[in-house]
Short mmCIF file of N, CA and C in Angstrom, two decimals:
data_model
loop_
_atom_site.label_atom_id
_atom_site.label_comp_id
_atom_site.label_asym_id
_atom_site.label_seq_id
_atom_site.Cartn_x
_atom_site.Cartn_y
_atom_site.Cartn_z
N ALA A 1 -118.52 -190.81 2.68
CA ALA A 1 -118.44 -190.96 0.84
C ALA A 1 -120.50 -192.12 0.95
N GLU A 2 -119.74 -193.15 0.81
CA GLU A 2 -121.39 -193.77 0.15
C GLU A 2 -122.49 -192.69 0.75
N GLU A 3 -122.31 -192.88 2.21
CA GLU A 3 -123.82 -191.31 1.97
C GLU A 3 -124.17 -190.30 2.08
N ARG A 4 -122.65 -190.27 0.89
CA ARG A 4 -123.12 -188.85 0.41
C ARG A 4 -123.39 -189.45 -1.39
N HIS A 5 -122.73 -190.20 -1.51
CA HIS A 5 -122.77 -190.39 -2.34
C HIS A 5 -124.80 -191.33 -2.91
N ALA A 6 -125.23 -191.98 -2.23
CA ALA A 6 -126.18 -192.43 -2.09
C ALA A 6 -127.75 -191.51 -2.05
N ARG A 7 -126.88 -189.89 -1.23
CA ARG A 7 -128.18 -189.00 -1.29
C ARG A 7 -128.32 -188.40 -2.40
N VAL A 8 -126.96 -188.15 -3.07
CA VAL A 8 -126.18 -187.14 -4.76
C VAL A 8 -127.50 -188.95 -5.85
N GLU A 9 -127.09 -190.11 -4.91
CA GLU A 9 -128.32 -190.96 -6.22
C GLU A 9 -129.74 -190.43 -6.11
N ARG A 10 -130.26 -190.39 -4.59
CA ARG A 10 -130.67 -190.35 -4.50
C ARG A 10 -131.91 -188.82 -4.92
N PHE A 11 -131.14 -187.83 -4.85
CA PHE A 11 -131.61 -186.60 -5.59
C PHE A 11 -131.86 -186.16 -7.55
N GLN A 12 -131.36 -187.21 -7.68
CA GLN A 12 -130.89 -187.39 -9.54
C GLN A 12 -132.13 -188.44 -9.88
N ALA A 13 -132.31 -189.39 -9.23
CA ALA A 13 -133.68 -190.67 -9.48
C ALA A 13 -134.51 -189.97 -8.75
N THR A 14 -135.25 -188.82 -7.97
CA THR A 14 -136.32 -188.85 -7.55
C THR A 14 -136.35 -187.31 -7.64
N PRO A 15 -137.66 -187.45 -8.56
CA PRO A 15 -137.50 -186.02 -9.15
C PRO A 15 -138.74 -185.76 -8.29
N ASP A 16 -139.37 -186.53 -7.05
CA ASP A 16 -139.91 -185.37 -5.40
C ASP A 16 -139.47 -184.35 -4.72
N ILE A 17 -137.89 -184.76 -5.20
CA ILE A 17 -138.05 -184.40 -3.85
C ILE A 17 -136.88 -182.94 -4.67
N PRO A 18 -137.89 -181.14 -4.54
CA PRO A 18 -137.50 -180.45 -4.59
C PRO A 18 -136.12 -179.85 -5.13
N LEU A 19 -135.54 -179.77 -3.88
CA LEU A 19 -133.84 -179.47 -3.97
C LEU A 19 -133.06 -179.86 -2.64
N ALA A 20 -131.43 -179.51 -3.26
CA ALA A 20 -130.44 -179.83 -2.84
C ALA A 20 -129.87 -179.32 -2.33
N LEU A 21 -129.62 -179.09 -0.89
CA LEU A 21 -128.90 -177.22 -0.47
C LEU A 21 -127.46 -177.63 -0.12
N LEU A 22 -126.67 -177.26 -0.66
CA LEU A 22 -125.66 -177.72 -0.37
C LEU A 22 -124.25 -176.61 -0.31
N THR A 23 -122.84 -176.49 0.23
CA THR A 23 -122.22 -175.56 0.49
C THR A 23 -120.95 -175.63 -0.65
N THR A 24 -120.84 -174.97 -1.62
CA THR A 24 -120.09 -174.21 -2.26
C THR A 24 -118.88 -175.37 -2.36
N GLN A 25 -118.27 -175.49 -0.59
CA GLN A 25 -117.15 -176.41 -0.03
C GLN A 25 -117.67 -178.25 -1.61
N VAL A 26 -119.48 -178.31 -0.43
CA VAL A 26 -119.42 -179.53 -0.80
C VAL A 26 -119.79 -179.83 -2.55
N GLY A 27 -120.68 -178.72 -2.76
CA GLY A 27 -121.65 -178.78 -4.04
C GLY A 27 -120.55 -178.02 -5.55
N GLY A 28 -119.29 -178.38 -5.41
CA GLY A 28 -118.41 -178.02 -5.51
C GLY A 28 -117.05 -179.39 -6.33
N LEU A 29 -117.29 -180.53 -5.67
CA LEU A 29 -116.18 -180.97 -6.14
C LEU A 29 -116.85 -182.73 -6.72
N GLY A 30 -116.54 -183.37 -7.58
CA GLY A 30 -117.11 -184.22 -8.14
C GLY A 30 -118.02 -184.79 -7.33
N LEU A 31 -119.27 -183.33 -7.95
CA LEU A 31 -120.84 -184.67 -8.36
C LEU A 31 -121.10 -184.20 -9.50
N THR A 32 -121.93 -184.34 -9.99
CA THR A 32 -123.11 -184.58 -11.07
C THR A 32 -124.61 -184.39 -9.96
N LEU A 33 -124.85 -183.10 -10.97
CA LEU A 33 -126.05 -182.77 -10.16
C LEU A 33 -127.27 -182.77 -11.28
N THR A 34 -127.21 -183.52 -12.82
CA THR A 34 -128.65 -182.65 -13.58
C THR A 34 -129.43 -182.88 -13.40
N ALA A 35 -130.08 -182.90 -11.91
CA ALA A 35 -131.74 -183.81 -11.78
C ALA A 35 -132.27 -181.61 -10.44
N ALA A 36 -130.45 -181.10 -11.15
CA ALA A 36 -131.03 -180.28 -11.20
C ALA A 36 -130.32 -178.44 -11.89
N ASP A 37 -132.43 -177.82 -11.39
CA ASP A 37 -131.96 -176.97 -13.53
C ASP A 37 -131.45 -175.36 -12.32
N ARG A 38 -131.38 -175.34 -10.79
CA ARG A 38 -131.14 -173.51 -10.51
C ARG A 38 -130.52 -173.97 -9.59
N VAL A 39 -129.43 -173.04 -9.43
CA VAL A 39 -128.22 -172.75 -8.82
C VAL A 39 -128.51 -171.54 -8.05
N VAL A 40 -128.04 -171.19 -6.69
CA VAL A 40 -128.19 -169.97 -6.15
C VAL A 40 -127.48 -169.84 -5.66
N ILE A 41 -126.64 -169.17 -5.25
CA ILE A 41 -125.15 -168.77 -4.96
C ILE A 41 -125.52 -167.50 -4.23
N TYR A 42 -125.71 -167.84 -2.60
CA TYR A 42 -125.96 -167.05 -1.32
C TYR A 42 -124.51 -166.28 -1.09
N ASP A 43 -123.62 -166.68 -1.33
CA ASP A 43 -122.73 -166.20 -0.74
C ASP A 43 -120.51 -166.37 -1.46
N PRO A 44 -120.34 -165.10 -1.87
CA PRO A 44 -120.17 -166.03 -2.63
C PRO A 44 -118.64 -166.23 -2.61
N SER A 45 -117.89 -167.33 -3.60
CA SER A 45 -116.52 -167.15 -2.55
C SER A 45 -115.48 -166.41 -3.05
N TRP A 46 -114.38 -166.36 -1.90
CA TRP A 46 -113.15 -166.16 -3.03
C TRP A 46 -112.43 -165.66 -4.05
N ASN A 47 -112.57 -167.38 -4.53
CA ASN A 47 -111.80 -167.81 -5.56
C ASN A 47 -112.73 -167.74 -6.64
N PRO A 48 -113.49 -167.08 -7.88
CA PRO A 48 -114.41 -168.02 -8.59
C PRO A 48 -114.97 -168.71 -8.88
N ALA A 49 -113.47 -169.53 -9.22
CA ALA A 49 -113.94 -170.64 -10.04
C ALA A 49 -114.40 -171.50 -8.02
N ALA A 50 -114.48 -170.88 -7.45
CA ALA A 50 -115.53 -172.33 -6.62
C ALA A 50 -116.95 -172.20 -7.09
N ASP A 51 -117.32 -170.41 -7.16
CA ASP A 51 -118.74 -169.98 -7.36
C ASP A 51 -119.15 -171.01 -8.97
N ASN A 52 -118.01 -171.38 -10.45
CA ASN A 52 -117.75 -172.02 -11.57
C ASN A 52 -118.21 -173.23 -11.06
N GLN A 53 -116.90 -174.06 -10.21
CA GLN A 53 -117.10 -175.53 -9.91
C GLN A 53 -119.20 -175.13 -10.08
N SER A 54 -119.36 -174.92 -8.66
CA SER A 54 -120.22 -175.42 -8.58
C SER A 54 -121.89 -175.38 -9.26
N VAL A 55 -121.75 -174.44 -9.80
CA VAL A 55 -122.47 -173.79 -11.08
C VAL A 55 -122.67 -175.46 -12.23
N ASP A 56 -121.17 -175.51 -12.52
CA ASP A 56 -120.52 -176.91 -13.06
C ASP A 56 -121.90 -177.90 -12.93
N ARG A 57 -121.51 -178.34 -11.49
CA ARG A 57 -122.38 -179.76 -11.33
C ARG A 57 -123.52 -179.76 -11.67
N ALA A 58 -124.48 -178.65 -11.56
CA ALA A 58 -125.24 -178.73 -12.88
C ALA A 58 -125.40 -178.61 -14.37
N TYR A 59 -124.31 -178.12 -14.66
CA TYR A 59 -123.81 -177.85 -16.45
C TYR A 59 -123.83 -179.04 -16.48
N ARG A 60 -123.90 -180.14 -16.97
CA ARG A 60 -123.59 -180.91 -17.32
C ARG A 60 -123.73 -181.52 -18.85
N ILE A 61 -122.88 -182.29 -18.70
CA ILE A 61 -123.32 -183.96 -19.61
C ILE A 61 -124.48 -184.82 -19.15
N GLY A 62 -125.53 -184.81 -20.36
CA GLY A 62 -126.78 -185.24 -19.29
C GLY A 62 -127.71 -184.21 -19.30
N GLN A 63 -127.18 -183.13 -18.81
CA GLN A 63 -128.39 -181.55 -18.75
C GLN A 63 -129.63 -181.40 -19.82
N THR A 64 -131.04 -181.45 -18.97
CA THR A 64 -131.37 -181.59 -20.75
C THR A 64 -132.18 -180.35 -21.28
N ARG A 65 -132.45 -180.02 -19.04
CA ARG A 65 -133.17 -178.07 -19.58
C ARG A 65 -132.31 -176.96 -18.98
N ASP A 66 -132.51 -175.75 -19.05
CA ASP A 66 -131.87 -174.19 -19.20
C ASP A 66 -131.51 -174.73 -17.89
N VAL A 67 -130.21 -174.43 -17.41
CA VAL A 67 -130.18 -173.85 -15.58
C VAL A 67 -129.81 -172.48 -15.50
N VAL A 68 -130.26 -172.00 -14.07
CA VAL A 68 -130.45 -171.00 -14.42
C VAL A 68 -129.37 -170.57 -12.81
N VAL A 69 -129.04 -169.37 -13.29
CA VAL A 69 -127.73 -169.26 -12.43
C VAL A 69 -128.72 -167.41 -11.11
N TYR A 70 -128.64 -167.76 -10.04
CA TYR A 70 -129.00 -166.54 -9.08
C TYR A 70 -128.02 -166.45 -8.35
N ARG A 71 -127.82 -164.87 -7.97
CA ARG A 71 -126.70 -164.31 -6.94
C ARG A 71 -127.74 -164.36 -6.66
N LEU A 72 -126.86 -164.42 -4.51
CA LEU A 72 -127.88 -162.97 -4.05
C LEU A 72 -126.63 -162.17 -3.41
N VAL A 73 -126.57 -161.28 -3.94
CA VAL A 73 -125.73 -159.95 -3.14
C VAL A 73 -126.90 -158.60 -3.05
N THR A 74 -126.17 -158.49 -1.16
CA THR A 74 -126.77 -156.89 -1.32
C THR A 74 -126.00 -156.53 -1.44
N CYS A 75 -126.52 -154.85 -1.92
CA CYS A 75 -126.02 -153.56 -2.50
C CYS A 75 -124.89 -153.19 -0.67
N GLY A 76 -124.03 -152.40 -0.97
CA GLY A 76 -122.56 -152.19 0.08
C GLY A 76 -122.73 -153.20 1.16
N THR A 77 -122.40 -154.64 0.93
CA THR A 77 -121.70 -155.55 1.53
C THR A 77 -120.80 -155.96 1.99
N VAL A 78 -120.74 -157.16 1.91
CA VAL A 78 -119.08 -157.80 1.71
C VAL A 78 -119.12 -158.68 0.83
N GLU A 79 -120.55 -158.71 0.52
CA GLU A 79 -121.06 -160.06 -0.31
C GLU A 79 -120.90 -159.70 -2.24
N GLU A 80 -121.12 -157.94 -1.92
CA GLU A 80 -121.16 -157.03 -2.86
C GLU A 80 -120.27 -156.54 -3.76
N LYS A 81 -118.90 -156.38 -2.63
CA LYS A 81 -117.15 -156.18 -2.81
C LYS A 81 -116.70 -157.55 -3.02
N VAL A 82 -116.89 -158.60 -2.86
CA VAL A 82 -116.23 -159.94 -3.33
C VAL A 82 -116.72 -160.89 -4.60
N TYR A 83 -118.62 -160.63 -4.85
CA TYR A 83 -118.67 -160.65 -6.00
C TYR A 83 -117.90 -159.44 -7.36
N ARG A 84 -117.73 -158.17 -6.62
CA ARG A 84 -116.99 -157.48 -8.22
C ARG A 84 -115.88 -157.71 -8.19
N ARG A 85 -114.95 -157.92 -6.70
CA ARG A 85 -113.95 -158.83 -7.02
C ARG A 85 -113.99 -159.77 -7.89
N GLN A 86 -114.69 -160.33 -8.34
CA GLN A 86 -114.74 -161.55 -8.57
C GLN A 86 -114.74 -161.46 -10.09
N VAL A 87 -115.56 -160.63 -10.33
CA VAL A 87 -116.15 -160.25 -12.32
C VAL A 87 -114.55 -159.52 -12.45
N PHE A 88 -114.57 -158.74 -12.29
CA PHE A 88 -113.12 -157.93 -12.21
C PHE A 88 -111.42 -159.17 -12.79
N LYS A 89 -111.40 -160.05 -11.19
CA LYS A 89 -110.59 -161.40 -11.53
C LYS A 89 -111.02 -162.30 -12.88
N GLY A 90 -112.93 -162.46 -13.41
CA GLY A 90 -112.85 -162.66 -13.71
C GLY A 90 -112.51 -162.13 -15.69
N GLY A 91 -112.30 -160.84 -15.73
CA GLY A 91 -112.21 -160.45 -16.72
C GLY A 91 -110.31 -160.41 -16.82
N LEU A 92 -110.11 -160.43 -16.23
CA LEU A 92 -108.28 -159.68 -16.16
C LEU A 92 -107.59 -161.59 -16.32
N SER A 93 -108.72 -162.67 -16.11
CA SER A 93 -108.28 -163.86 -16.55
C SER A 93 -108.67 -163.68 -18.16
N ARG A 94 -110.19 -163.50 -18.72
CA ARG A 94 -109.86 -163.93 -19.42
C ARG A 94 -108.61 -162.81 -20.61
N ALA A 95 -108.75 -161.96 -20.60
CA ALA A 95 -107.14 -161.40 -20.71
C ALA A 95 -106.65 -161.35 -20.42
N GLY A 96 -105.40 -162.77 -20.07
CA GLY A 96 -104.41 -163.05 -19.11
C GLY A 96 -103.71 -162.41 -19.76
N THR A 97 -102.68 -163.04 -18.28
CA THR A 97 -100.69 -162.07 -19.05
C THR A 97 -99.83 -162.51 -20.19
N ARG A 98 -99.70 -161.30 -21.11
CA ARG A 98 -98.59 -161.63 -21.66
C ARG A 98 -96.48 -162.12 -21.29
N ASP A 99 -96.84 -161.17 -19.98
CA ASP A 99 -94.95 -161.21 -19.72
C ASP A 99 -95.28 -162.32 -18.31
N GLY A 100 -95.84 -163.34 -17.84
CA GLY A 100 -96.18 -164.05 -17.06
C GLY A 100 -95.91 -163.41 -15.68
N ASN A 101 -96.62 -162.50 -16.04
CA ASN A 101 -96.67 -161.12 -13.94
C ASN A 101 -97.80 -161.66 -13.33
N HIS A 102 -97.68 -162.51 -12.68
CA HIS A 102 -99.27 -162.44 -12.08
C HIS A 102 -99.86 -161.57 -11.11
N PHE A 103 -100.64 -161.07 -10.76
CA PHE A 103 -101.79 -159.98 -10.30
C PHE A 103 -101.61 -160.49 -8.80
N ARG A 104 -101.44 -159.83 -7.95
CA ARG A 104 -101.96 -159.41 -6.37
C ARG A 104 -103.83 -159.14 -6.22
N TYR A 105 -104.03 -159.93 -6.70
CA TYR A 105 -105.60 -159.44 -6.17
C TYR A 105 -106.65 -158.30 -5.77
N PHE A 106 -106.09 -159.44 -4.56
CA PHE A 106 -106.15 -158.28 -3.25
C PHE A 106 -104.57 -157.60 -2.24
N SER A 107 -104.99 -156.12 -2.11
CA SER A 107 -103.23 -155.97 -1.63
C SER A 107 -103.95 -155.29 -0.06
N ALA A 108 -103.08 -155.56 0.57
CA ALA A 108 -103.72 -154.93 1.99
C ALA A 108 -104.94 -153.66 2.32
N ASP A 109 -105.29 -152.64 1.30
CA ASP A 109 -105.84 -151.90 1.15
C ASP A 109 -107.22 -152.68 2.13
N ASP A 110 -106.85 -153.80 0.37
CA ASP A 110 -108.23 -153.45 -0.62
C ASP A 110 -108.81 -154.96 0.68
N THR A 111 -108.54 -156.09 1.13
CA THR A 111 -109.07 -156.79 1.88
C THR A 111 -109.67 -156.52 3.51
N SER A 112 -107.96 -155.01 3.68
CA SER A 112 -109.46 -154.20 5.22
C SER A 112 -110.67 -153.37 4.96
N GLY A 113 -110.54 -152.67 2.73
CA GLY A 113 -111.38 -152.46 3.14
C GLY A 113 -113.00 -152.91 2.49
N LEU A 114 -112.79 -154.76 2.31
CA LEU A 114 -113.72 -155.33 1.99
C LEU A 114 -114.80 -155.52 3.83
N PHE A 115 -114.02 -154.78 4.74
CA PHE A 115 -115.30 -154.66 5.73
C PHE A 115 -115.40 -153.80 6.35
N GLU A 116 -114.66 -152.94 5.55
CA GLU A 116 -115.63 -151.18 6.09
C GLU A 116 -117.23 -151.31 6.13
N CYS A 117 -118.03 -150.33 7.39
CA CYS A 117 -119.10 -150.45 7.20
C CYS A 117 -119.07 -149.04 7.35
N THR A 118 -120.13 -148.41 5.71
CA THR A 118 -119.96 -146.78 5.80
C THR A 118 -122.23 -147.02 6.84
N ASP A 119 -121.30 -145.45 6.57
CA ASP A 119 -123.61 -145.54 7.27
C ASP A 119 -124.02 -144.43 6.39
N ALA A 120 -122.99 -144.62 5.60
CA ALA A 120 -123.99 -144.18 3.50
C ALA A 120 -125.06 -145.41 3.25
N GLY A 121 -124.96 -146.36 3.13
CA GLY A 121 -126.28 -147.44 3.06
C GLY A 121 -125.50 -147.53 1.41
N LEU A 122 -127.34 -147.93 1.08
CA LEU A 122 -126.36 -148.07 -0.67
C LEU A 122 -126.46 -146.02 -1.17
N GLU A 123 -125.38 -145.45 -0.39
CA GLU A 123 -125.54 -143.50 -1.62
C GLU A 123 -123.62 -144.98 -1.77
N SER A 124 -123.74 -145.60 -0.90
CA SER A 124 -121.84 -146.19 -1.25
C SER A 124 -122.29 -147.20 -2.53
N SER A 125 -123.43 -148.17 -2.33
CA SER A 125 -123.20 -148.97 -3.16
C SER A 125 -122.95 -148.62 -4.79
N GLU A 126 -120.96 -149.36 -5.27
CA GLU A 126 -121.39 -149.17 -6.13
C GLU A 126 -122.11 -149.97 -7.79
N THR A 127 -122.42 -151.03 -7.31
CA THR A 127 -123.76 -151.85 -7.81
C THR A 127 -124.65 -151.33 -7.81
N GLN A 128 -125.58 -150.26 -7.11
CA GLN A 128 -126.57 -149.60 -6.53
C GLN A 128 -126.78 -147.78 -8.25
N LYS A 129 -125.61 -147.37 -7.37
CA LYS A 129 -125.10 -146.16 -8.30
C LYS A 129 -124.84 -146.24 -10.68
N GLU A 130 -124.79 -148.34 -10.35
CA GLU A 130 -124.80 -148.25 -11.64
C GLU A 130 -126.41 -148.89 -12.91
N LEU A 131 -127.25 -149.91 -10.85
CA LEU A 131 -128.22 -150.22 -11.30
C LEU A 131 -129.46 -148.76 -11.15
N GLU A 132 -129.22 -147.74 -10.63
CA GLU A 132 -129.43 -146.26 -10.83
C GLU A 132 -129.38 -145.59 -12.19
N ALA A 133 -128.33 -145.68 -12.96
CA ALA A 133 -128.19 -145.35 -13.91
C ALA A 133 -128.74 -146.20 -15.10
N LEU A 134 -128.63 -147.71 -15.01
CA LEU A 134 -129.13 -148.55 -16.48
C LEU A 134 -130.82 -147.72 -16.21
N HIS A 135 -131.15 -147.77 -14.72
CA HIS A 135 -132.60 -148.04 -15.18
C HIS A 135 -133.73 -146.61 -14.47
N SER A 136 -132.89 -145.56 -13.79
CA SER A 136 -133.19 -143.88 -13.25
C SER A 136 -134.82 -144.16 -15.33
N ARG A 137 -134.74 -144.73 -15.92
CA ARG A 137 -135.72 -143.90 -17.00
C ARG A 137 -136.95 -144.70 -16.32
N ASP A 138 -136.70 -145.86 -15.53
CA ASP A 138 -137.56 -147.38 -15.78
C ASP A 138 -138.64 -147.10 -14.91
N ARG A 139 -138.40 -145.53 -13.93
CA ARG A 139 -138.85 -145.77 -12.74
C ARG A 139 -140.15 -144.85 -12.52
N ALA A 140 -141.44 -145.63 -12.02
CA ALA A 140 -142.86 -144.65 -12.26
C ALA A 140 -142.56 -144.55 -10.52
N TRP A 141 -142.77 -142.23 -10.78
CA TRP A 141 -142.20 -142.06 -8.99
C TRP A 141 -144.67 -141.48 -9.08
N THR A 142 -144.37 -142.18 -7.81
CA THR A 142 -145.98 -141.02 -6.74
C THR A 142 -145.50 -140.04 -6.49
N GLU A 143 -146.49 -139.15 -6.42
CA GLU A 143 -147.10 -137.96 -5.51
C GLU A 143 -146.06 -138.45 -4.16
N GLU A 144 -146.17 -139.70 -3.39
CA GLU A 144 -146.00 -139.30 -3.00
C GLU A 144 -144.39 -140.05 -2.56
N LEU A 145 -143.66 -139.99 -2.93
CA LEU A 145 -142.49 -140.81 -2.58
C LEU A 145 -141.52 -139.84 -3.65
N ARG A 146 -141.63 -138.38 -4.24
CA ARG A 146 -141.32 -137.24 -4.68
C ARG A 146 -141.37 -136.61 -3.61
#
């Protein structure tokens, strides 16, 4: 615990240290990392609160810069499915439940579906479909790509 505290203090006090690599489990609890202004999440947690806690380590009282969060999610992967579920769960959480009924977020079918691999690649990715719909007008095609 003392070594961890010393490393955090050194990161906070030394502008020459460009980054600190932490997992969401280690970096998400009890730390103040206002020396950081970038957070990269490359493995979304099943629990969106864990990712939010990791972001909040940099976005705290004493932070003087804008904090930018990067979420690295590859289309058609387990991470995409987990991230989409996080977004869904966040919407449910914000909407709240009036009757006190708690939703089960992952049914047995949902859980097994997370690990299904298809040969369709990007064609099966809901995220890719949404990106195509949003940005299809912005594409510039050359003759070689048609």
